[in-house]
Coordinates of C-alpha atoms in Angstrom, one line a residue:
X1 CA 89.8 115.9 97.5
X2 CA 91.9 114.6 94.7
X3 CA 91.8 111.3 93.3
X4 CA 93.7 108.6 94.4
X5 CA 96.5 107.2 91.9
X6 CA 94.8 103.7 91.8
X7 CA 91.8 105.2 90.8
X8 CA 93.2 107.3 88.1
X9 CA 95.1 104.1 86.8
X10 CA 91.8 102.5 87.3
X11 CA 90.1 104.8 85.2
X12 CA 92.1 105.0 82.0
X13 CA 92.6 101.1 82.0
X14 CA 89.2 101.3 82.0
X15 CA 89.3 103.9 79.1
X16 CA 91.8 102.0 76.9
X17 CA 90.1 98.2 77.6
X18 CA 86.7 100.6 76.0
X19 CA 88.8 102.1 73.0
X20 CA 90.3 98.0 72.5
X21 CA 86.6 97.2 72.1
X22 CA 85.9 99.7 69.9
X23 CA 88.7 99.2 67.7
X24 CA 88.1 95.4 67.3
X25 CA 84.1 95.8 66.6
X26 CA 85.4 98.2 64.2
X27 CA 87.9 95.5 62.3
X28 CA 85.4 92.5 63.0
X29 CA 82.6 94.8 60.9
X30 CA 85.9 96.0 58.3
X31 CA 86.4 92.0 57.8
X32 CA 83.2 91.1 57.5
X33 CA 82.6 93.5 54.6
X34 CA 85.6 92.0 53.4
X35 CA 84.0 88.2 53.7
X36 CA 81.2 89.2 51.7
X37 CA 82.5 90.8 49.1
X38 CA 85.0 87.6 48.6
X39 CA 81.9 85.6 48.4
X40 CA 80.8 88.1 45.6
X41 CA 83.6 88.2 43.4
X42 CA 84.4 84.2 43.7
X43 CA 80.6 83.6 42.4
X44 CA 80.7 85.8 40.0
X45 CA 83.5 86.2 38.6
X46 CA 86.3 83.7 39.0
X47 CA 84.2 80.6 38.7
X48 CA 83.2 80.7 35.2
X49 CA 86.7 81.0 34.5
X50 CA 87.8 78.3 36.6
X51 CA 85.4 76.2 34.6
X52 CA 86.5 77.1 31.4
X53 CA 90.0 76.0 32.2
X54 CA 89.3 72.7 33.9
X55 CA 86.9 71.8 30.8
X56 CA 90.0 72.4 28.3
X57 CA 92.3 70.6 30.5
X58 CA 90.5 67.6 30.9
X59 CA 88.7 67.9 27.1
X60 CA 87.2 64.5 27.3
X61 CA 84.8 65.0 23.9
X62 CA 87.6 64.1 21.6
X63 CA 87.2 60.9 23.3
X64 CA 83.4 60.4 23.7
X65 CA 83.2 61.7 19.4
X66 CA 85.7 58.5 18.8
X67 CA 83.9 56.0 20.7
X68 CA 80.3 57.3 19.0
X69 CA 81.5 57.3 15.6
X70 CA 80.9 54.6 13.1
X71 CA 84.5 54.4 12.8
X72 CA 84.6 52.9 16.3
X73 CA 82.9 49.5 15.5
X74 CA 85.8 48.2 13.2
X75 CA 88.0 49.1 16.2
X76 CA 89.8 46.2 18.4
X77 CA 88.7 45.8 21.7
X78 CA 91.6 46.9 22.7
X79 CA 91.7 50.1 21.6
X80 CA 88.3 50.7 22.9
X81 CA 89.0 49.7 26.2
X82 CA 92.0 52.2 25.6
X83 CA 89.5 55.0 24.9
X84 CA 87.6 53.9 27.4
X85 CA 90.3 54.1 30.3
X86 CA 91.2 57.7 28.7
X87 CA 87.5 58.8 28.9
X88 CA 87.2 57.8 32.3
X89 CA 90.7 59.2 33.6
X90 CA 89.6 62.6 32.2
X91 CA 86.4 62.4 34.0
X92 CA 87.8 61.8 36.9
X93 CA 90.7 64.5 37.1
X94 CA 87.6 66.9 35.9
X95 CA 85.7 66.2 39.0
X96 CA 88.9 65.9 41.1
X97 CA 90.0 69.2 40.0
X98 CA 87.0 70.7 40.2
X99 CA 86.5 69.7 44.1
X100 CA 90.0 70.7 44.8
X101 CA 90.6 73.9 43.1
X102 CA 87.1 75.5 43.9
X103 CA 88.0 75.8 47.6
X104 CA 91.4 76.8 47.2
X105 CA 90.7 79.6 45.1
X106 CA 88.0 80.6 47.5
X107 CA 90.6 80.6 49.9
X108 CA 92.8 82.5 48.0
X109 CA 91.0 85.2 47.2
X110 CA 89.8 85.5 50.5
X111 CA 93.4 85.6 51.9
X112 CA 94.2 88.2 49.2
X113 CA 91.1 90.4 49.8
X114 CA 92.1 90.4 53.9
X115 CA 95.8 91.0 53.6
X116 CA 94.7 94.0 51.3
X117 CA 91.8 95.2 53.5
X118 CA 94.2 94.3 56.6
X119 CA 96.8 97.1 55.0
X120 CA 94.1 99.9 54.0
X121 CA 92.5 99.5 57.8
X122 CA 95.6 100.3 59.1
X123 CA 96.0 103.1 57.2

C-alpha cells in the first residue's frame, strides 16, 4: 500500500520543522559563544583603555595641585570658588562618562562581535 500524499507532506513538514530546530539550537549555542567571549574581551581589554582616556579628558589634578598649594591661600575667594566649580565639573563629566560610555561600548562590541559571527555562521 503506498502512502497517502497527506501523509508524505505530513512527514517532511515534520522533517523540516526538526532540521529548523536543529539549525536554531545550533545558532543559539554559535551566539552564545559569541556573548561570552564579548564579555571577555570588554573586561579585559577595552576597559583599561576606556579609563585611560576618560582620566585625561577630565584631568582634574591640575586643579586639586592648585587648590593644595601654598600658592592658593593668597588667592581671592573668587578664584577659589572658580577652581572649585572646575574641580567639581570635571568630577562630574568623569563619573558621567564613565556610566555612559561603559555600556555603550559593551554594546558595541557585542553588536560588532554578532554581526561578524552572524556572517561566518552563514558561511
Amino acid at each position: 500500500a503506498a502512502a497517502s500524499p497527506g501523509a508524505d507532506h505530513e512527514q517532511q513538514q515534520q522533517q523540516q520543522q526538526e532540521q529548523q530546530a536543529a539549525l536554531d539550537d545550533s545558532l543559539a549555542q554559535h551566539f552564545a559563544s559569541i556573548q561570552e567571549l564579548s564579555d571577555r574581551q570588554a573586561l579585559e581589554e577595552l576597559l583599561p583603555r576606556l579609563q585611560q582616556v576618560v582620566g585625561q579628558a577630565t584631568d582634574y589634578e591640575p586643579l586639586r595641585e592648585q587648590l593644595r598649594s601654598p600658592a592658593a591661600a593668597g588667592l581671592g575667594s573668587e578664584e577659589k570658588l572658580a577652581l572649585w566649580r572646575g574641580l567639581a565639573s570635571r568630577s562630574f563629566c568623569r563619573a558621567l562618562g564613565s556610566v555612559w560610555l561603559v555600556p555603550l561600548m559593551d554594546l558595541l562590541v557585542r553588536l560588532k562581535l554578532h554581526i561578524v559571527g552572524r556572517h561566518m555562521y552563514l558561511e
